[in-house]
């Protein structure tokens, strides 16, 4: 005990000095407590108030994110004894997460089925605030302990969000499946972390001296440990083989929750992967398996599995679930090269993919509210009855496919450019296979995305009048996002200038 006393002062100074770089997360923690207390005080009637407090608070957090750019002029800054890392790219990821979360907070009450939940949505807003805090920590985590805690924080919140509609058996089943897969993934990752700690003697695995220690271990053992950790991260990314939970969970969860799970945790997981991989790929001291080749193989399989499985789906949410797996495989292309150009391309691609995916699920909610349409076949003839929503749906799907002149095309072009730049230097066959697979699966995606416009405009059926819930808010926000997808496709520098 006496040996530790001289270090306590230094540790406290480090903690207090780190708080300046941690203000958005401090405010998120306070925001979670405020939303929770608001719910406890006002009860079931507090949904609107909790939503207002959460949205206003998130705007303040985005402002604090922007203020952090002045703190990392020199590039990056480690805080809390190297547990977290603040850098320009991390701040961009946090901004994207907060912006998308703000849109999703608005979206929650616009889903007829979710809004009809007997307990109200106040609890959902407090759970979402805790999840956003966990996502911020995921983006910044560079220590194995902070990585694990951040992922678990997000996972627990996600389990609650999926099973929120307890009166719905399908939602409860999806939540149970998610918990089981998540628990298995968590155990696997924790075992990998324990092995890495045992081999290197430190949890700060991203530093060069720890990679040197790992290089002294049998390559098979150290490779096995890293694979286990990557499986844990892959659960959040939903790449093959950690993707089995996605279709059932996305279909069983409420559509706004599906929109949340398919975008913001995935973006945070990619940011985490970018923090975790450089010592293993760029240091030249790693003696285990070639992680670049391994991720290339995973990316190729993920693109093929996700896109070909989506072709066979008839349920819109399930189709978008499989397509999100395919998009994960495509985004892995930028991670494999791990250059500044690759990180910028990945950031842009994830932003435009997330916007398009959220808009697609919003429009799925719109048609479910208005015409009780859940499957692709039930969209027949609705294009003329709901022309504005249908045109927006077409624009969003064009962006998800990656066709000109949308932002989806520009995002895929940037990813291809980043990979091709590295291929020109290395002539790696794996990078060539990644690009070929990415191009072919983009063509395959046309076959399932085109089903919706085909049914909306070119097929007819007798449409019976039903009691619709006029979803003007969904329509207005979908129009705005559709406009943004075209604008960013034509003028990508509006975003790229800052990356």
mmCIF file of C-alpha atoms in Angstrom, residues 201-416:
data_model
loop_
_atom_site.group_PDB
_atom_site.id
_atom_site.type_symbol
_atom_site.label_atom_id
_atom_site.label_comp_id
_atom_site.label_asym_id
_atom_site.label_seq_id
_atom_site.Cartn_x
_atom_site.Cartn_y
_atom_site.Cartn_z
ATOM 1 C CA UNK A 201 1.643 -8.490 -19.547
ATOM 2 C CA UNK A 202 -0.372 -5.371 -20.370
ATOM 3 C CA UNK A 203 -3.849 -4.347 -21.473
ATOM 4 C CA UNK A 204 -2.422 -1.520 -23.622
ATOM 5 C CA UNK A 205 -2.096 -3.818 -26.590
ATOM 6 C CA UNK A 206 -1.967 -1.032 -29.195
ATOM 7 C CA UNK A 207 1.529 0.118 -28.179
ATOM 8 C CA UNK A 208 4.652 -1.153 -29.899
ATOM 9 C CA UNK A 209 6.302 -2.631 -26.807
ATOM 10 C CA UNK A 210 3.303 -4.901 -26.249
ATOM 11 C CA UNK A 211 3.451 -6.105 -29.857
ATOM 12 C CA UNK A 212 7.120 -6.894 -29.248
ATOM 13 C CA UNK A 213 6.120 -8.976 -26.214
ATOM 14 C CA UNK A 214 3.475 -10.765 -28.268
ATOM 15 C CA UNK A 215 6.071 -11.537 -30.928
ATOM 16 C CA UNK A 216 7.984 -13.585 -28.332
ATOM 17 C CA UNK A 217 4.986 -15.903 -27.926
ATOM 18 C CA UNK A 218 4.196 -18.857 -30.172
ATOM 19 C CA UNK A 219 2.561 -17.294 -33.293
ATOM 20 C CA UNK A 220 -0.290 -19.810 -33.213
ATOM 21 C CA UNK A 221 -1.185 -18.860 -29.635
ATOM 22 C CA UNK A 222 -1.008 -15.104 -30.177
ATOM 23 C CA UNK A 223 -2.948 -15.424 -33.449
ATOM 24 C CA UNK A 224 -5.639 -17.444 -31.688
ATOM 25 C CA UNK A 225 -6.013 -14.709 -29.033
ATOM 26 C CA UNK A 226 -6.332 -11.936 -31.640
ATOM 27 C CA UNK A 227 -8.900 -13.954 -33.609
ATOM 28 C CA UNK A 228 -11.057 -14.302 -30.480
ATOM 29 C CA UNK A 229 -10.971 -10.528 -29.913
ATOM 30 C CA UNK A 230 -11.837 -9.866 -33.567
ATOM 31 C CA UNK A 231 -14.843 -12.203 -33.270
ATOM 32 C CA UNK A 232 -16.119 -10.057 -30.399
ATOM 33 C CA UNK A 233 -15.743 -6.896 -32.475
ATOM 34 C CA UNK A 234 -17.195 -8.727 -35.480
ATOM 35 C CA UNK A 235 -20.382 -9.408 -33.532
ATOM 36 C CA UNK A 236 -21.087 -5.669 -33.552
ATOM 37 C CA UNK A 237 -20.017 -5.365 -37.187
ATOM 38 C CA UNK A 238 -22.065 -8.462 -38.149
ATOM 39 C CA UNK A 239 -19.493 -9.787 -40.601
ATOM 40 C CA UNK A 240 -19.299 -13.501 -41.424
ATOM 41 C CA UNK A 241 -19.199 -15.726 -39.323
ATOM 42 C CA UNK A 242 -20.590 -13.460 -36.552
ATOM 43 C CA UNK A 243 -23.699 -12.519 -38.568
ATOM 44 C CA UNK A 244 -26.244 -15.238 -37.751
ATOM 45 C CA UNK A 245 -28.185 -13.075 -35.294
ATOM 46 C CA UNK A 246 -28.828 -10.218 -37.733
ATOM 47 C CA UNK A 247 -31.865 -11.309 -39.837
ATOM 48 C CA UNK A 248 -34.035 -12.557 -36.967
ATOM 49 C CA UNK A 249 -33.125 -9.713 -34.623
ATOM 50 C CA UNK A 250 -33.603 -6.973 -37.236
ATOM 51 C CA UNK A 251 -36.948 -8.437 -38.330
ATOM 52 C CA UNK A 252 -38.210 -9.017 -34.790
ATOM 53 C CA UNK A 253 -37.189 -5.636 -33.369
ATOM 54 C CA UNK A 254 -39.267 -2.512 -33.886
ATOM 55 C CA UNK A 255 -38.302 -0.794 -37.140
ATOM 56 C CA UNK A 256 -36.724 2.299 -35.465
ATOM 57 C CA UNK A 257 -34.660 -0.029 -33.266
ATOM 58 C CA UNK A 258 -33.587 -1.932 -36.393
ATOM 59 C CA UNK A 259 -32.542 1.389 -37.932
ATOM 60 C CA UNK A 260 -30.514 2.119 -34.801
ATOM 61 C CA UNK A 261 -28.798 -1.279 -34.608
ATOM 62 C CA UNK A 262 -27.932 -1.369 -38.303
ATOM 63 C CA UNK A 263 -26.148 1.982 -38.268
ATOM 64 C CA UNK A 264 -24.648 3.608 -35.173
ATOM 65 C CA UNK A 265 -23.202 0.544 -33.340
ATOM 66 C CA UNK A 266 -21.722 -0.564 -36.651
ATOM 67 C CA UNK A 267 -20.033 2.825 -37.148
ATOM 68 C CA UNK A 268 -18.626 2.713 -33.604
ATOM 69 C CA UNK A 269 -17.356 -0.841 -34.188
ATOM 70 C CA UNK A 270 -15.519 0.247 -37.338
ATOM 71 C CA UNK A 271 -13.917 3.106 -35.390
ATOM 72 C CA UNK A 272 -12.881 0.597 -32.730
ATOM 73 C CA UNK A 273 -11.413 -1.702 -35.361
ATOM 74 C CA UNK A 274 -9.373 1.184 -36.804
ATOM 75 C CA UNK A 275 -7.941 1.865 -33.328
ATOM 76 C CA UNK A 276 -7.177 -1.807 -32.644
ATOM 77 C CA UNK A 277 -5.564 -2.916 -35.910
ATOM 78 C CA UNK A 278 -2.623 -0.543 -36.708
ATOM 79 C CA UNK A 279 -0.025 -2.214 -34.430
ATOM 80 C CA UNK A 280 -0.826 -5.593 -35.970
ATOM 81 C CA UNK A 281 -0.835 -4.399 -39.599
ATOM 82 C CA UNK A 282 1.528 -1.425 -39.773
ATOM 83 C CA UNK A 283 4.196 -2.050 -37.124
ATOM 84 C CA UNK A 284 6.020 -4.858 -38.958
ATOM 85 C CA UNK A 285 6.688 -6.581 -35.617
ATOM 86 C CA UNK A 286 3.585 -8.768 -35.534
ATOM 87 C CA UNK A 287 4.603 -12.404 -36.099
ATOM 88 C CA UNK A 288 1.138 -13.972 -36.156
ATOM 89 C CA UNK A 289 -1.200 -14.460 -39.092
ATOM 90 C CA UNK A 290 -1.590 -11.773 -41.767
ATOM 91 C CA UNK A 291 -4.593 -9.815 -40.496
ATOM 92 C CA UNK A 292 -4.917 -7.929 -43.796
ATOM 93 C CA UNK A 293 -5.391 -11.161 -45.740
ATOM 94 C CA UNK A 294 -7.737 -12.555 -43.084
ATOM 95 C CA UNK A 295 -9.951 -9.438 -43.221
ATOM 96 C CA UNK A 296 -9.868 -9.559 -47.025
ATOM 97 C CA UNK A 297 -11.201 -13.115 -46.973
ATOM 98 C CA UNK A 298 -13.838 -12.183 -44.394
ATOM 99 C CA UNK A 299 -14.842 -9.138 -46.473
ATOM 100 C CA UNK A 300 -15.198 -11.207 -49.650
ATOM 101 C CA UNK A 301 -17.302 -13.895 -47.939
ATOM 102 C CA UNK A 302 -19.404 -11.279 -46.143
ATOM 103 C CA UNK A 303 -20.197 -9.401 -49.356
ATOM 104 C CA UNK A 304 -21.184 -12.620 -51.129
ATOM 105 C CA UNK A 305 -23.213 -14.068 -48.240
ATOM 106 C CA UNK A 306 -25.065 -10.846 -47.429
ATOM 107 C CA UNK A 307 -26.008 -9.878 -50.971
ATOM 108 C CA UNK A 308 -26.965 -13.319 -52.263
ATOM 109 C CA UNK A 309 -29.048 -14.052 -49.157
ATOM 110 C CA UNK A 310 -30.868 -10.711 -49.585
ATOM 111 C CA UNK A 311 -31.980 -11.706 -53.093
ATOM 112 C CA UNK A 312 -34.133 -14.492 -51.639
ATOM 113 C CA UNK A 313 -35.949 -12.344 -49.053
ATOM 114 C CA UNK A 314 -39.517 -11.099 -49.329
ATOM 115 C CA UNK A 315 -39.802 -9.221 -46.017
ATOM 116 C CA UNK A 316 -38.474 -5.672 -46.426
ATOM 117 C CA UNK A 317 -36.772 -5.496 -43.017
ATOM 118 C CA UNK A 318 -35.168 -8.908 -43.451
ATOM 119 C CA UNK A 319 -33.939 -7.926 -46.909
ATOM 120 C CA UNK A 320 -32.376 -4.744 -45.530
ATOM 121 C CA UNK A 321 -30.823 -6.808 -42.714
ATOM 122 C CA UNK A 322 -28.983 -9.039 -45.168
ATOM 123 C CA UNK A 323 -28.032 -6.044 -47.283
ATOM 124 C CA UNK A 324 -26.464 -4.425 -44.204
ATOM 125 C CA UNK A 325 -24.249 -7.510 -43.889
ATOM 126 C CA UNK A 326 -23.173 -6.974 -47.495
ATOM 127 C CA UNK A 327 -22.405 -3.306 -46.791
ATOM 128 C CA UNK A 328 -20.253 -4.366 -43.827
ATOM 129 C CA UNK A 329 -18.190 -6.547 -46.152
ATOM 130 C CA UNK A 330 -17.778 -3.653 -48.567
ATOM 131 C CA UNK A 331 -16.693 -1.262 -45.795
ATOM 132 C CA UNK A 332 -14.066 -3.799 -44.691
ATOM 133 C CA UNK A 333 -12.262 -3.042 -47.965
ATOM 134 C CA UNK A 334 -11.279 0.369 -46.599
ATOM 135 C CA UNK A 335 -10.213 -1.147 -43.269
ATOM 136 C CA UNK A 336 -7.913 -3.667 -44.972
ATOM 137 C CA UNK A 337 -5.748 -0.943 -46.566
ATOM 138 C CA UNK A 338 -5.746 1.191 -43.377
ATOM 139 C CA UNK A 339 -4.389 4.362 -44.988
ATOM 140 C CA UNK A 340 -5.447 7.954 -44.368
ATOM 141 C CA UNK A 341 -7.297 7.873 -47.690
ATOM 142 C CA UNK A 342 -8.934 4.608 -46.645
ATOM 143 C CA UNK A 343 -10.094 6.001 -43.293
ATOM 144 C CA UNK A 344 -11.533 9.123 -44.985
ATOM 145 C CA UNK A 345 -13.313 6.960 -47.574
ATOM 146 C CA UNK A 346 -14.654 4.694 -44.817
ATOM 147 C CA UNK A 347 -15.963 7.648 -42.794
ATOM 148 C CA UNK A 348 -17.768 9.110 -45.804
ATOM 149 C CA UNK A 349 -19.126 5.722 -46.874
ATOM 150 C CA UNK A 350 -20.475 4.900 -43.407
ATOM 151 C CA UNK A 351 -22.166 8.300 -43.156
ATOM 152 C CA UNK A 352 -24.007 8.037 -46.472
ATOM 153 C CA UNK A 353 -24.816 4.332 -45.961
ATOM 154 C CA UNK A 354 -26.285 5.068 -42.532
ATOM 155 C CA UNK A 355 -28.384 7.966 -43.832
ATOM 156 C CA UNK A 356 -29.728 5.830 -46.685
ATOM 157 C CA UNK A 357 -30.412 2.824 -44.461
ATOM 158 C CA UNK A 358 -32.255 4.925 -41.880
ATOM 159 C CA UNK A 359 -34.311 6.539 -44.656
ATOM 160 C CA UNK A 360 -35.127 3.113 -46.140
ATOM 161 C CA UNK A 361 -36.414 1.848 -42.797
ATOM 162 C CA UNK A 362 -38.304 5.113 -42.221
ATOM 163 C CA UNK A 363 -40.076 4.605 -45.524
ATOM 164 C CA UNK A 364 -40.744 0.973 -44.607
ATOM 165 C CA UNK A 365 -42.416 2.338 -41.463
ATOM 166 C CA UNK A 366 -44.326 4.872 -43.558
ATOM 167 C CA UNK A 367 -45.802 2.192 -45.807
ATOM 168 C CA UNK A 368 -46.507 -0.034 -42.809
ATOM 169 C CA UNK A 369 -48.369 2.841 -41.109
ATOM 170 C CA UNK A 370 -50.233 3.934 -44.227
ATOM 171 C CA UNK A 371 -50.962 0.667 -46.053
ATOM 172 C CA UNK A 372 -50.020 -2.071 -43.562
ATOM 173 C CA UNK A 373 -47.302 -3.153 -46.052
ATOM 174 C CA UNK A 374 -44.591 -5.370 -44.550
ATOM 175 C CA UNK A 375 -43.535 -7.566 -47.481
ATOM 176 C CA UNK A 376 -42.280 -6.584 -50.919
ATOM 177 C CA UNK A 377 -45.410 -8.017 -52.600
ATOM 178 C CA UNK A 378 -47.662 -5.823 -50.476
ATOM 179 C CA UNK A 379 -46.077 -2.743 -52.103
ATOM 180 C CA UNK A 380 -47.826 -3.487 -55.398
ATOM 181 C CA UNK A 381 -49.545 -0.441 -56.831
ATOM 182 C CA UNK A 382 -48.683 1.871 -53.939
ATOM 183 C CA UNK A 383 -46.388 4.032 -56.049
ATOM 184 C CA UNK A 384 -49.255 6.005 -57.583
ATOM 185 C CA UNK A 385 -51.141 6.280 -54.302
ATOM 186 C CA UNK A 386 -48.093 7.544 -52.379
ATOM 187 C CA UNK A 387 -45.928 9.115 -55.117
ATOM 188 C CA UNK A 388 -43.649 11.303 -52.978
ATOM 189 C CA UNK A 389 -42.748 8.516 -50.548
ATOM 190 C CA UNK A 390 -42.249 6.101 -53.432
ATOM 191 C CA UNK A 391 -39.893 8.434 -55.303
ATOM 192 C CA UNK A 392 -37.901 8.980 -52.093
ATOM 193 C CA UNK A 393 -37.721 5.200 -51.645
ATOM 194 C CA UNK A 394 -36.305 4.836 -55.158
ATOM 195 C CA UNK A 395 -33.649 7.515 -54.500
ATOM 196 C CA UNK A 396 -32.648 5.859 -51.218
ATOM 197 C CA UNK A 397 -32.399 2.414 -52.810
ATOM 198 C CA UNK A 398 -30.334 3.818 -55.689
ATOM 199 C CA UNK A 399 -27.923 5.214 -53.095
ATOM 200 C CA UNK A 400 -27.770 1.900 -51.228
ATOM 201 C CA UNK A 401 -27.023 0.147 -54.514
ATOM 202 C CA UNK A 402 -24.293 2.651 -55.364
ATOM 203 C CA UNK A 403 -25.546 4.146 -58.616
ATOM 204 C CA UNK A 404 -24.887 7.703 -59.898
ATOM 205 C CA UNK A 405 -25.612 10.477 -58.953
ATOM 206 C CA UNK A 406 -26.252 9.591 -55.342
ATOM 207 C CA UNK A 407 -23.893 9.704 -52.360
ATOM 208 C CA UNK A 408 -23.832 5.896 -52.275
ATOM 209 C CA UNK A 409 -22.078 5.864 -55.655
ATOM 210 C CA UNK A 410 -19.563 8.482 -54.519
ATOM 211 C CA UNK A 411 -18.902 6.569 -51.293
ATOM 212 C CA UNK A 412 -18.230 3.317 -53.130
ATOM 213 C CA UNK A 413 -16.032 5.162 -55.632
ATOM 214 C CA UNK A 414 -13.900 6.577 -52.795
ATOM 215 C CA UNK A 415 -13.523 3.127 -51.215
ATOM 216 C CA UNK A 416 -12.520 1.599 -54.558
#
